[in-house]
Short mmCIF file of C-alpha atoms in Angstrom, two decimals:
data_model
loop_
_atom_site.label_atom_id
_atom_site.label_comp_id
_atom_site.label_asym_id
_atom_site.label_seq_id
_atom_site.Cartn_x
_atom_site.Cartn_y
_atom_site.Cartn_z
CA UNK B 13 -6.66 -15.48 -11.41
CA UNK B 14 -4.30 -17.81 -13.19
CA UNK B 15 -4.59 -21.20 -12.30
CA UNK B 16 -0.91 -22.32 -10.34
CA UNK B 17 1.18 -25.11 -12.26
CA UNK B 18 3.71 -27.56 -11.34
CA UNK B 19 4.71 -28.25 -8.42
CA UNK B 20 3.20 -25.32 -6.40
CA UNK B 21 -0.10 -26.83 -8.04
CA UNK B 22 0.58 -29.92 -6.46
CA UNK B 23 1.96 -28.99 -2.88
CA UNK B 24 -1.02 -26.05 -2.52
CA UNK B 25 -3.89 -28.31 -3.82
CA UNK B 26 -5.43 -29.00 -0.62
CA UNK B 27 -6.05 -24.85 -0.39
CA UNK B 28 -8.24 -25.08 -3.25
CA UNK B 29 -10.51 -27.20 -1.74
CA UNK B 30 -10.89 -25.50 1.78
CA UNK B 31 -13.35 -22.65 2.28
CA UNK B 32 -11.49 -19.48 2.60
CA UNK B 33 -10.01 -20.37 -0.36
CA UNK B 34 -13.12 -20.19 -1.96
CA UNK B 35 -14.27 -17.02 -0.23
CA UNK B 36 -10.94 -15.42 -1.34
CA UNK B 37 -11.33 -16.23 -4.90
CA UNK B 38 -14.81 -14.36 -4.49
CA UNK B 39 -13.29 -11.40 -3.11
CA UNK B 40 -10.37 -11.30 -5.22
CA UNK B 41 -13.06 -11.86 -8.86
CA UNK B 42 -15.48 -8.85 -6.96
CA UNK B 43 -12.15 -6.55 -6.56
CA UNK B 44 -10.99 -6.64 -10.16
CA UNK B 45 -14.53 -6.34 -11.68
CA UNK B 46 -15.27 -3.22 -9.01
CA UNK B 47 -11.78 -1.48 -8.86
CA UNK B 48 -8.18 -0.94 -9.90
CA UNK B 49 -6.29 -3.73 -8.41
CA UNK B 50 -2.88 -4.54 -8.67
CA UNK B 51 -0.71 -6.33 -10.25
CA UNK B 52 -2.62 -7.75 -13.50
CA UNK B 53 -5.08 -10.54 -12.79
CA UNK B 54 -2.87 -13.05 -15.04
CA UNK B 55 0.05 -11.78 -12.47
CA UNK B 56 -1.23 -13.26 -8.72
CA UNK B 57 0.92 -16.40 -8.97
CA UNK B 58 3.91 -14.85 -11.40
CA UNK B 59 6.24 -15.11 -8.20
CA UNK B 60 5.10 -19.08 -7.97
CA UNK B 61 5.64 -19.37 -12.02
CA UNK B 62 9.07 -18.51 -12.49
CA UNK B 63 10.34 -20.11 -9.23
CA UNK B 64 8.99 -23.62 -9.02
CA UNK B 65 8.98 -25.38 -5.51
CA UNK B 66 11.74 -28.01 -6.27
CA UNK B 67 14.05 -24.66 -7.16
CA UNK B 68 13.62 -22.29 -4.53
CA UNK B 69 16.65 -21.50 -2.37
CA UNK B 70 15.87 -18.32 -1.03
CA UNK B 71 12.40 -16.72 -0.26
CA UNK B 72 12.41 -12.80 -0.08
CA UNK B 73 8.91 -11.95 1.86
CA UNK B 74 7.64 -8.61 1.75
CA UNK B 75 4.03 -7.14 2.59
CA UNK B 76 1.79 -6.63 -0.30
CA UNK B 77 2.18 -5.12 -4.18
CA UNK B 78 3.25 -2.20 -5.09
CA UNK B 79 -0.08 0.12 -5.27
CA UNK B 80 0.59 2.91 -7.88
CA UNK B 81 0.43 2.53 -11.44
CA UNK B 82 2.65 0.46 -13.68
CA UNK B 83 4.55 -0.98 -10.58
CA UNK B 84 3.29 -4.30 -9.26
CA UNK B 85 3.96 -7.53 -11.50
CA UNK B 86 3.78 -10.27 -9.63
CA UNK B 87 6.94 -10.47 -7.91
CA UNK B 88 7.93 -8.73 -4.35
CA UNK B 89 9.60 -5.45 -4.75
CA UNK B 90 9.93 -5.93 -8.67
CA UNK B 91 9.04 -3.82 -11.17
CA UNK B 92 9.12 -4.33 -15.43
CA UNK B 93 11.89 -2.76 -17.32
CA UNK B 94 11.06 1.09 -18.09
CA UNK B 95 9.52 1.78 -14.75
CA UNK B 96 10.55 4.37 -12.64
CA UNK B 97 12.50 2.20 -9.56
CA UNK B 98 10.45 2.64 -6.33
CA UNK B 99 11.80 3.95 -3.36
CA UNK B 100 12.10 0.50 -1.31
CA UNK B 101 13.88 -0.99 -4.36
CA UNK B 102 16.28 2.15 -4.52
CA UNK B 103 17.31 1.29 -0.53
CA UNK B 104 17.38 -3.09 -1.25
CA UNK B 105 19.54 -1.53 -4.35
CA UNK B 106 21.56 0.34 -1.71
CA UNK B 107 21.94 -2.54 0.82
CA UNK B 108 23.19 -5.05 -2.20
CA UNK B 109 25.68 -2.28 -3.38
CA UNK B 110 27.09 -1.89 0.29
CA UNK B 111 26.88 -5.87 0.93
CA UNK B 112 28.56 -7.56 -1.77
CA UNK B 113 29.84 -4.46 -4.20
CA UNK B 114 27.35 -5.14 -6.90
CA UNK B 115 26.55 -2.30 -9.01
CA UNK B 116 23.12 -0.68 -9.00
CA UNK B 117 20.48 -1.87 -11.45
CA UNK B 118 19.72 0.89 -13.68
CA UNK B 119 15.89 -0.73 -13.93
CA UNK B 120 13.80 -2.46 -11.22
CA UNK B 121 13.10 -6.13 -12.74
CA UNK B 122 13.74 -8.99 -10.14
CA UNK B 123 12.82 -11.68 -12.32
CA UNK B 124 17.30 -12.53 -13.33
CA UNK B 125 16.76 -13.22 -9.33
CA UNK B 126 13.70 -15.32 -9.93
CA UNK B 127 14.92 -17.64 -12.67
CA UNK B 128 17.83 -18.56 -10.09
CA UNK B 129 15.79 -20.34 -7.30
CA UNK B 130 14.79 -16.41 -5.08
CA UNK B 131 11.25 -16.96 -4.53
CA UNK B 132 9.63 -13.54 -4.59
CA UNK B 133 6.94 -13.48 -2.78
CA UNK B 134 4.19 -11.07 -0.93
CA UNK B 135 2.28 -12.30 2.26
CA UNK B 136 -0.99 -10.72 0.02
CA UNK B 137 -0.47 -11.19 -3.51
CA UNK B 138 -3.48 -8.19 -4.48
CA UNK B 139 -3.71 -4.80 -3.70
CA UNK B 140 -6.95 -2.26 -4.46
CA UNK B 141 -4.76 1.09 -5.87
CA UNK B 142 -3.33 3.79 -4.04
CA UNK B 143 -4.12 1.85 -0.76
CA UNK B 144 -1.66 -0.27 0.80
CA UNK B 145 -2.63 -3.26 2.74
CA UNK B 146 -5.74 -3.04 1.59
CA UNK B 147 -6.49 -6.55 0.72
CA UNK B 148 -5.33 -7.67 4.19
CA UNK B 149 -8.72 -9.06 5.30
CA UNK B 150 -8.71 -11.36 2.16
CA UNK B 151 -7.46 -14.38 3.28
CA UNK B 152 -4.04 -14.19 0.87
CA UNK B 153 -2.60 -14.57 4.68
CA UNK B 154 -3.47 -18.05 5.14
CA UNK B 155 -2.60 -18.78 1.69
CA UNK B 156 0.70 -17.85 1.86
CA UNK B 157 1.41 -19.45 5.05
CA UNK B 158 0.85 -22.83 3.60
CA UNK B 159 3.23 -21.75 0.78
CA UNK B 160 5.94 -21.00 3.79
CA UNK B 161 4.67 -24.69 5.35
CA UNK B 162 5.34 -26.32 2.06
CA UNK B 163 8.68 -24.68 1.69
CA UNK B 164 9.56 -25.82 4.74
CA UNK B 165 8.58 -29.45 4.19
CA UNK B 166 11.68 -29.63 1.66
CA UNK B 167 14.29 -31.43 2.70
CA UNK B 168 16.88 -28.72 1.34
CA UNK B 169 18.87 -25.89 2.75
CA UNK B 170 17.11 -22.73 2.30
CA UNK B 171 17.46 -19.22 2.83
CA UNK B 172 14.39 -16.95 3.96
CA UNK B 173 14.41 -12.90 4.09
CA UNK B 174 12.09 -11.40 6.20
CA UNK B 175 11.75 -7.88 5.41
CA UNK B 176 9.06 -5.89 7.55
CA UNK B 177 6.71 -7.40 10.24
CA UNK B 178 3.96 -9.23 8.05
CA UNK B 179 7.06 -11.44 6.44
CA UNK B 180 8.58 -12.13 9.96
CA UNK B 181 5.06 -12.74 11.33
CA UNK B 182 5.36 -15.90 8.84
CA UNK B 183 8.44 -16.72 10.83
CA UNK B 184 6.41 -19.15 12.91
CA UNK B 185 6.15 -21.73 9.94
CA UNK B 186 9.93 -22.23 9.33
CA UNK B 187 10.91 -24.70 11.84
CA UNK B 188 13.53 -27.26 9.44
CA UNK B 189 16.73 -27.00 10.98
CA UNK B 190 18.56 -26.80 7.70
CA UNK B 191 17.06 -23.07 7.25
CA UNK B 192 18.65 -19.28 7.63
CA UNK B 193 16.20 -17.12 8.68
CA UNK B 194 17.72 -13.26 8.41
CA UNK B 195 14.84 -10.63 9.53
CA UNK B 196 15.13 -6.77 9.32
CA UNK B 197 13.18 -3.82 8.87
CA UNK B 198 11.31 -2.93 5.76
CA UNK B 199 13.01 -1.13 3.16
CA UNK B 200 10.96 1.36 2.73
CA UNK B 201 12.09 5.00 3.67
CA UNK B 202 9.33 4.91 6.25
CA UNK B 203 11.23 2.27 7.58
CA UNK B 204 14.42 1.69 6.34
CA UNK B 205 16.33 4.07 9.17
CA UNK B 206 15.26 1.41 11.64
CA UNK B 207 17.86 -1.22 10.80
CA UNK B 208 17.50 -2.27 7.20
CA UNK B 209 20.80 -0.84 6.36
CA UNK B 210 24.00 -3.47 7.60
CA UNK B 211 22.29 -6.64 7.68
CA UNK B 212 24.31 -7.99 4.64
CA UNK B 213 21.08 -10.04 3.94
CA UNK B 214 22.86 -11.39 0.24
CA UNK B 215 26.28 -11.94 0.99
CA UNK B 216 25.04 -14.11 4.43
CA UNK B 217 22.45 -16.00 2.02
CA UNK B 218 25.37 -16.82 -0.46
CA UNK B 219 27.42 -17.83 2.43
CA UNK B 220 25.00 -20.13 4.22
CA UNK B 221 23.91 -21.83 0.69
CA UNK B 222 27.72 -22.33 -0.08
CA UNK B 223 28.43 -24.04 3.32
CA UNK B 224 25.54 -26.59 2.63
CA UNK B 225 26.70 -27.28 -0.86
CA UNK B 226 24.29 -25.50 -2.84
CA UNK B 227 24.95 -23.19 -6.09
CA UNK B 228 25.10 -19.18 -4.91
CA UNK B 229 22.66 -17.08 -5.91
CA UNK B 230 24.21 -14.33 -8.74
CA UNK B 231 22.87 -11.24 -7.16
CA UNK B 232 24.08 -8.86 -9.87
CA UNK B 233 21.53 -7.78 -11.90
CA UNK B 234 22.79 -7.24 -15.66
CA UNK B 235 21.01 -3.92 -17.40
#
C-alpha cells in the first residue's frame, strides 16, 4: 500500500501503531500477492491524496470498490476516463441531472469533485474481483471510522453523504453540530428504486455550505 501523506498522515497515525492495523496490512499484502484485487495497490489511499483533511467539505461514503475490471481507482463510485460508466454512477449521474440541471458526464472520473474539497471515500478501500464485500472482515471498517472521527474533530462545516447502509452505519461518528448528514439508499439498480431518486443530495450540500460561509462545491463535471 502507499504510505498516507499530509495531514491524513498526521491525524491517522495512531492507526498505524494499533494491532488490527497491523493485521490488516497482512491481509491486504497476502490478497494482492494471492489474487486480483482491486483498485491498484498504489490506489488504497488515492481518495485521502487528492482531498487532504484541512480541505474536505463534503464526504461521499459508499461500500467498497468497484469489483470488475478497469473500474476501481481509488475513489468511491469513480472510474478513469475511457471506462465504460457503471451502473450506480449512471443513476448518481441521474440524481445530479434531476437535482441541480447539470448535464451528464459523458465519462465516469470523480476526481474534478475531488480536487474541490468531496472526499471520496469507501468504508473498505480493497476488494478481491468479481466479489463484492469481500474484504469486509479486513479491518478497513475500523480504519475508516477513525477517518469519519477525525473529520469530525474539525472545527468546520461539513457535508456528509451516506449512500447505502455500511456509509450510514458510520453515522454514529458524526456528532459536531456544525455537520449535514443526508442518508439514502444506494445507487445501485439493486437499490436505487428504494429512495435514492429525490433526495437532492448536491443542491442541499451546496445550500448548507453556502449558509455557513463556505465556497460551493462545482458539481458539473466538464468532459
Amino acid at each position: 500500500m502507499a504510505a498516507l501523506t499530509g495531514s491524513w498522515a498526521e491525524a491517522l497515525a495512531p492507526e498505524f501503531k494499533k494491532p488490527y492495523y497491523a493485521e490488516l496490512y497482512r491481509k491486504v499484502r497476502d490478497a494482492y500477492r494471492a489474487s486480483v484485487v482491486y483498485p491498484p495497490a498504489q490506489e488504497i489511499f488515492k481518495a485521502f491524496h487528492l482531498t487532504p483533511l484541512e480541505r474536505v467539505k463534503v464526504v461521499i461514503i459508499g461500500q467498497d470498490p468497484y469489483h470488475e475490471p478497469g473500474q476501481a481507482e481509488g475513489l468511491s463510485f469513480s472510474v478513469r476516463k475511457g471506462t465504460e460508466i457503471p451502473p450506480s454512477l449512471v443513476n448518481i449521474y441521474t440524481e445530479l441531472h434531476e437535482d441541480i440541471g447539470c448535464p451528464v458526464p459523458s465519462h465516469g472520473s470523480l476526481v474534478h469533485w475531488a480536487e474541490q474539497g468531496v472526499l471520496l471515500l469507501n468504508a473498505l478501500l480493497t476488494v478481491r474481483a468479481h466479489a463484492a464485500f469481500s474484504h469486509k472482515d479486513f479491518g478497513w471498517q475500523e480504519f475508516t471510522d477513525a477517518a469519519i472521527r477525525a473529520l469530525d474533530a474539525v472545527d468546520r462545516p461539513m457535508v456528509f453523504i451516506l449512500w447505502g447502509r455500511p456509509a450510514q452505519e458510520k453515522e454514529k461518528y458524526i456528532r459536531n453540530p456544525e455537520r449535514l448528514v443526508i442518508r439514502s439508499p444506494h445507487p445501485s439498480p439493486l437499490s436505487a428504486y428504494r429512495g435514492f431518486f429525490g433526495r437532492r443530495p448536491f443542491s442541499r450540500a451546496n445550500e448548507y455550505l453556502a449558509s455557513h460561509g463556505e465556497t460551493p462545491v462545482d458539481w458539473a463535471i466538464p468532459d
